XYZ file of C-alpha atoms in Angstrom:
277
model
C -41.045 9.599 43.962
C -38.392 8.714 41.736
C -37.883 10.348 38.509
C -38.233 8.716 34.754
C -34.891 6.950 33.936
C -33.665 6.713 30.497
C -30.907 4.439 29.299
C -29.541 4.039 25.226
C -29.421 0.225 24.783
C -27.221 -0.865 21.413
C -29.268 -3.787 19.298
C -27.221 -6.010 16.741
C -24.534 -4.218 15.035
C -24.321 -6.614 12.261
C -27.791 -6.741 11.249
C -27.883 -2.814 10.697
C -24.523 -3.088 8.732
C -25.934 -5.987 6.376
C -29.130 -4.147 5.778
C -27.253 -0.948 4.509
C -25.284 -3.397 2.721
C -28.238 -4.280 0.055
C -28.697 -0.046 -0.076
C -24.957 -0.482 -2.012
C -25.534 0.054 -5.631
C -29.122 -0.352 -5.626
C -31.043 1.725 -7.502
C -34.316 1.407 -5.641
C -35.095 4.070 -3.123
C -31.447 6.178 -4.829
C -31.698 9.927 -4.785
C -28.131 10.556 -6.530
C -25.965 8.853 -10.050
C -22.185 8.925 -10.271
C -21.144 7.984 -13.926
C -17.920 6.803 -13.063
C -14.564 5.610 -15.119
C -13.979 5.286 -18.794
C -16.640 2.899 -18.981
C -19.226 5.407 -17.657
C -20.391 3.084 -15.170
C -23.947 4.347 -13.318
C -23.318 3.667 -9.673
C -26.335 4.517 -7.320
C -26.284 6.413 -3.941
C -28.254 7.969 -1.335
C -27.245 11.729 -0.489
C -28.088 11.107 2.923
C -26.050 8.230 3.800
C -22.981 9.892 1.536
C -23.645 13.671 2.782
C -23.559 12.200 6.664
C -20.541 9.970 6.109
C -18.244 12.308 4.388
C -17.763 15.520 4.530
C -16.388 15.967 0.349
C -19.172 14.421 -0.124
C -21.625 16.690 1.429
C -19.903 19.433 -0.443
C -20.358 17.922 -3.811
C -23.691 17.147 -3.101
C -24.614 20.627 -1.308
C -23.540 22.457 -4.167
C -25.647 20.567 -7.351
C -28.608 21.014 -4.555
C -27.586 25.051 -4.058
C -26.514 25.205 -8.026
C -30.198 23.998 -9.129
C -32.080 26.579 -7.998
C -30.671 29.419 -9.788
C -28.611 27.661 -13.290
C -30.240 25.649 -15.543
C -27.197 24.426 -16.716
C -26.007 23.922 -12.807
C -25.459 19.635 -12.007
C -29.244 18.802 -10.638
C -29.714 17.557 -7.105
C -29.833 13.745 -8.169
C -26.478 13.976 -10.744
C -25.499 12.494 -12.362
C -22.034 13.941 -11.319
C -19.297 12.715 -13.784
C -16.140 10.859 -12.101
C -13.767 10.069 -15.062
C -10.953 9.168 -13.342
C -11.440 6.687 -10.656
C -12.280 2.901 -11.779
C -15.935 1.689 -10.917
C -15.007 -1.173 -8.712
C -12.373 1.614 -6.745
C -15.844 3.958 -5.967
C -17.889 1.135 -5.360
C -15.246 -0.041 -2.762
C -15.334 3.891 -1.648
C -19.370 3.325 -1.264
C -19.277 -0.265 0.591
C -17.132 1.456 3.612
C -19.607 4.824 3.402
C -22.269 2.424 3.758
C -21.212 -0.032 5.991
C -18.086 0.396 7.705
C -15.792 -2.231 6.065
C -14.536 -2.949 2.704
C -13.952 -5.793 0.615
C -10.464 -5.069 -1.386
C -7.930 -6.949 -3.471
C -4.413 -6.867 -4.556
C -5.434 -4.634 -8.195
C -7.270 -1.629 -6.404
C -5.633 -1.501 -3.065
C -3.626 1.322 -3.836
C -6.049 3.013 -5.446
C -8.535 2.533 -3.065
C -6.184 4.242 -0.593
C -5.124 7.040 -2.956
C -9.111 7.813 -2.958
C -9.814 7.345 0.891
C -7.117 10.009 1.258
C -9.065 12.309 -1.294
C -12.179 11.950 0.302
C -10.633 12.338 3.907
C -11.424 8.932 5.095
C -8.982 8.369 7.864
C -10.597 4.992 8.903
C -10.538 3.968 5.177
C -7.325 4.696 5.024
C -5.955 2.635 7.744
C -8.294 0.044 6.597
C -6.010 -0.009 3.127
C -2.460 0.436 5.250
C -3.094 -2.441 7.058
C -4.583 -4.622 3.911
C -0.964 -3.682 2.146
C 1.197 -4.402 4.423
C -0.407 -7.799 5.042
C -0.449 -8.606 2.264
C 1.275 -7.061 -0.489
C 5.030 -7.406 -1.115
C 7.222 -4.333 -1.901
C 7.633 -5.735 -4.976
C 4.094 -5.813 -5.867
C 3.321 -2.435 -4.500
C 6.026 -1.450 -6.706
C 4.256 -2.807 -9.901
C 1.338 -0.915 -8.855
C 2.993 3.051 -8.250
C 2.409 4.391 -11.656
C -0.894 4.005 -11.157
C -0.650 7.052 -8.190
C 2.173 8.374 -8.507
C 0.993 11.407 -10.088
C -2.110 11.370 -7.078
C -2.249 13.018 -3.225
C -1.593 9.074 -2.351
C 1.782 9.120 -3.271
C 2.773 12.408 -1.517
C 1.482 10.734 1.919
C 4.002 8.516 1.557
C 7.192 8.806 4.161
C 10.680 9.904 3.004
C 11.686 5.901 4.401
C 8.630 3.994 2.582
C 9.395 6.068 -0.232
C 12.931 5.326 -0.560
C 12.125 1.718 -0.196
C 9.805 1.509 -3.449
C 12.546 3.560 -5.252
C 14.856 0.829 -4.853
C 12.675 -1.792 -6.739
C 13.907 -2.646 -10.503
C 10.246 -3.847 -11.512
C 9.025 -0.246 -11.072
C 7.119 0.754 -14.296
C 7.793 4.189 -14.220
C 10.462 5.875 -16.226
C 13.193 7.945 -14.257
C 12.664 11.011 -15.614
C 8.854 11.252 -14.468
C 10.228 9.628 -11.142
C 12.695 12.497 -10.363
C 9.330 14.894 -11.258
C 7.377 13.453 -8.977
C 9.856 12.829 -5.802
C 10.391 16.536 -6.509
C 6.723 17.266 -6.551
C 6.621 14.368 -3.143
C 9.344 16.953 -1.603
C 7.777 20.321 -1.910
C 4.436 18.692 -0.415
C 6.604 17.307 2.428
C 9.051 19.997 3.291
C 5.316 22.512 3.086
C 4.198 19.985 5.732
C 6.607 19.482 8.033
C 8.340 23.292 7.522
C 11.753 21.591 6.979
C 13.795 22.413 3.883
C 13.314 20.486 0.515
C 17.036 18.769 0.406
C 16.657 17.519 4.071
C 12.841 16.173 3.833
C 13.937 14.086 0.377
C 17.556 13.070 1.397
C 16.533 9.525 1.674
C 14.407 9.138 -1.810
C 16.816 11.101 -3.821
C 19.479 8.309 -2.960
C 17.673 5.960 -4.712
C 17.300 8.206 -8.221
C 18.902 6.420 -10.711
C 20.234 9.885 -12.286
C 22.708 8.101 -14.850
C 19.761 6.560 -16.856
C 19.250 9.943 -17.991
C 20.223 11.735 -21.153
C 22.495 14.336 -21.471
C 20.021 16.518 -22.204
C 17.678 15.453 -19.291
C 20.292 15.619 -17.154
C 21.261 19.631 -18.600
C 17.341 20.611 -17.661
C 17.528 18.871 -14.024
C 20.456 21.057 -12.915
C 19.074 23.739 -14.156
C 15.464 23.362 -12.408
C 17.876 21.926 -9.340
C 18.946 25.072 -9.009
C 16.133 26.663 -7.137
C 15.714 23.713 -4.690
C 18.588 22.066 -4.409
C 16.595 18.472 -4.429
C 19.321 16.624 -5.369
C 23.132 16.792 -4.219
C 25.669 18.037 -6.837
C 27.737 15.061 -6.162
C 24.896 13.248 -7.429
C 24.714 15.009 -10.587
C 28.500 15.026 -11.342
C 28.164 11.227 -11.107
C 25.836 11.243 -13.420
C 27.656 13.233 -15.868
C 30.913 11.182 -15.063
C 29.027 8.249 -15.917
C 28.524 10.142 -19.605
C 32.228 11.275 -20.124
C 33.774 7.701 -19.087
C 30.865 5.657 -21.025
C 30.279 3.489 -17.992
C 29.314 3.671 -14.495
C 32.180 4.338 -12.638
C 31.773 5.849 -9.390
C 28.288 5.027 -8.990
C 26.083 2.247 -7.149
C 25.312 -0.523 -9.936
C 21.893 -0.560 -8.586
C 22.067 3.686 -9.986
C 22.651 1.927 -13.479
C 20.254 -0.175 -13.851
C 17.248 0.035 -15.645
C 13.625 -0.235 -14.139
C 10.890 -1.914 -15.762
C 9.442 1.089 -17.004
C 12.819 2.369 -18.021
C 12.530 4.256 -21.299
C 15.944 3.494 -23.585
C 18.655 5.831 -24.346
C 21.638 5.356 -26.302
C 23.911 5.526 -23.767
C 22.425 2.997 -21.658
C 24.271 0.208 -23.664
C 27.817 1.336 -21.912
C 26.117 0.782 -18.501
C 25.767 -2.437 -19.066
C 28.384 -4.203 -17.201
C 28.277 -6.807 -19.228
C 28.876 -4.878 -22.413
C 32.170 -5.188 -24.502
């Protein structure tokens, strides 16, 4: 006599993945309240669906559930847990892919969106963004968009060669000094990572650090904190401080001279113009 068989049969993916959809932001049946951005926007979740989907998640929840039991003054079970410094619509894109498995993103929160899927440990999310960016976003407009993250985990995932790339950009909106900070910040990350010295992991990048924008005093305070990682080559900084002595750029890449977008001004920025008199 032949035994009971058993077989798992696979109904309509798409139905279960636009019935979660409506479960997005909807209040009805929610067990959990994010108060999210400057605009304290309420978003509404289901500890469940966000505990089984991601694992920072399940910690944030598991400890306002642990937390209520013995503290009064603990975050309760249902929130609402207070996320200041992500925008609404970058969570609630965060949410849609928790829920569903896709995302809907644009131009204005791609980054950002990615910056957050790495936070939360979303690999799929994460490629999901990659491949949205590179399909559609230009260098240039990536470029407009880094100081947004540049100060975020996002921006240390990026490679020494994509890196370098957005350095080279004149629209980015970022003044040099805070860009030196945070390749050097991007280089400690990296050479931790990949157990390879800090000068050799940010070789590339630091090539594109327009190091005679800065002061004289801005320069004094980057050789000194160079000194205990050698991040950027002393030819680079004598450049710099030739540039200084001989009031113009001499010896040094015109694209080094140039200001970004985001450039703050200095006085002696007028002598390396090359069109100055």
């Amino acid at each position: 006599m032949a035994g009971p068989c058993s077989a798992r049969l696979q109904g309509e993916a798409a139905a279960l993945t636009a019935a979660l959809r409506t479960l997005v932001n909807n209040p009805q049946f929610s067990d959990v309240t994010f108060v999210v951005g400057r605009e304290q926007q309420k978003v509404f979740a289901h500890r469940c669906v966000l505990a089984c989907r991601c694992q920072a998640f399940q910690g944030m929840l598991g400890q306002g559930l642990a937390g209520s039991e013995d503290s009064p003054g603990s975050i309760p079970p249902q929130g609402p847990f207070i996320l200041g410094n992500v925008q609404p619509e970058v969570f609630l894109a965060v949410i849609e892919f928790l829920y569903t498995n896709s995302v809907t993103l644009n131009s204005h929160i791609a980054l950002e969106v990615l910056t957050s899927s790495v936070e939360y440990g979303l690999q799929d999310l994460c490629k999901l963004c990659v491949k949205f960016i590179k399909d559609t976003l230009s260098v240039e407009q990536v470029c407009e968009a880094l100081q947004a993250v540049v100060r975020t985990q996002g921006f240390h995932e990026l490679s020494d060669v994509v890196l370098a790339r957005v350095l080279r950009s004149d629209r980015l909106a970022v003044d040099e000094l805070d860009l030196v900070q945070a390749v050097r910040e991007w280089a400690h990350v990296s050479s931790a990572v990949l157990e390879r010295p800090v000068p050799e992991v940010a070789a590339l990048p630091v090539r594109e650090l327009r190091l005679p924008l800065l002061a004289p005093s801005e320069l004094t305070t980057l050789e000194s904190h160079n000194q205990r990682d050698l991040l950027i080559p002393v030819e680079s900084i004598a450049a710099a401080w030739r540039s200084h002595a001989l009031r113009k750029g001499s010896g040094v890449p015109c694209r080094l001279c140039r200001p970004r977008r985001g450039t703050r001004p200095r006085d002696h920025h007028r002598y390396l113009d090359p069109h100055a008199k």
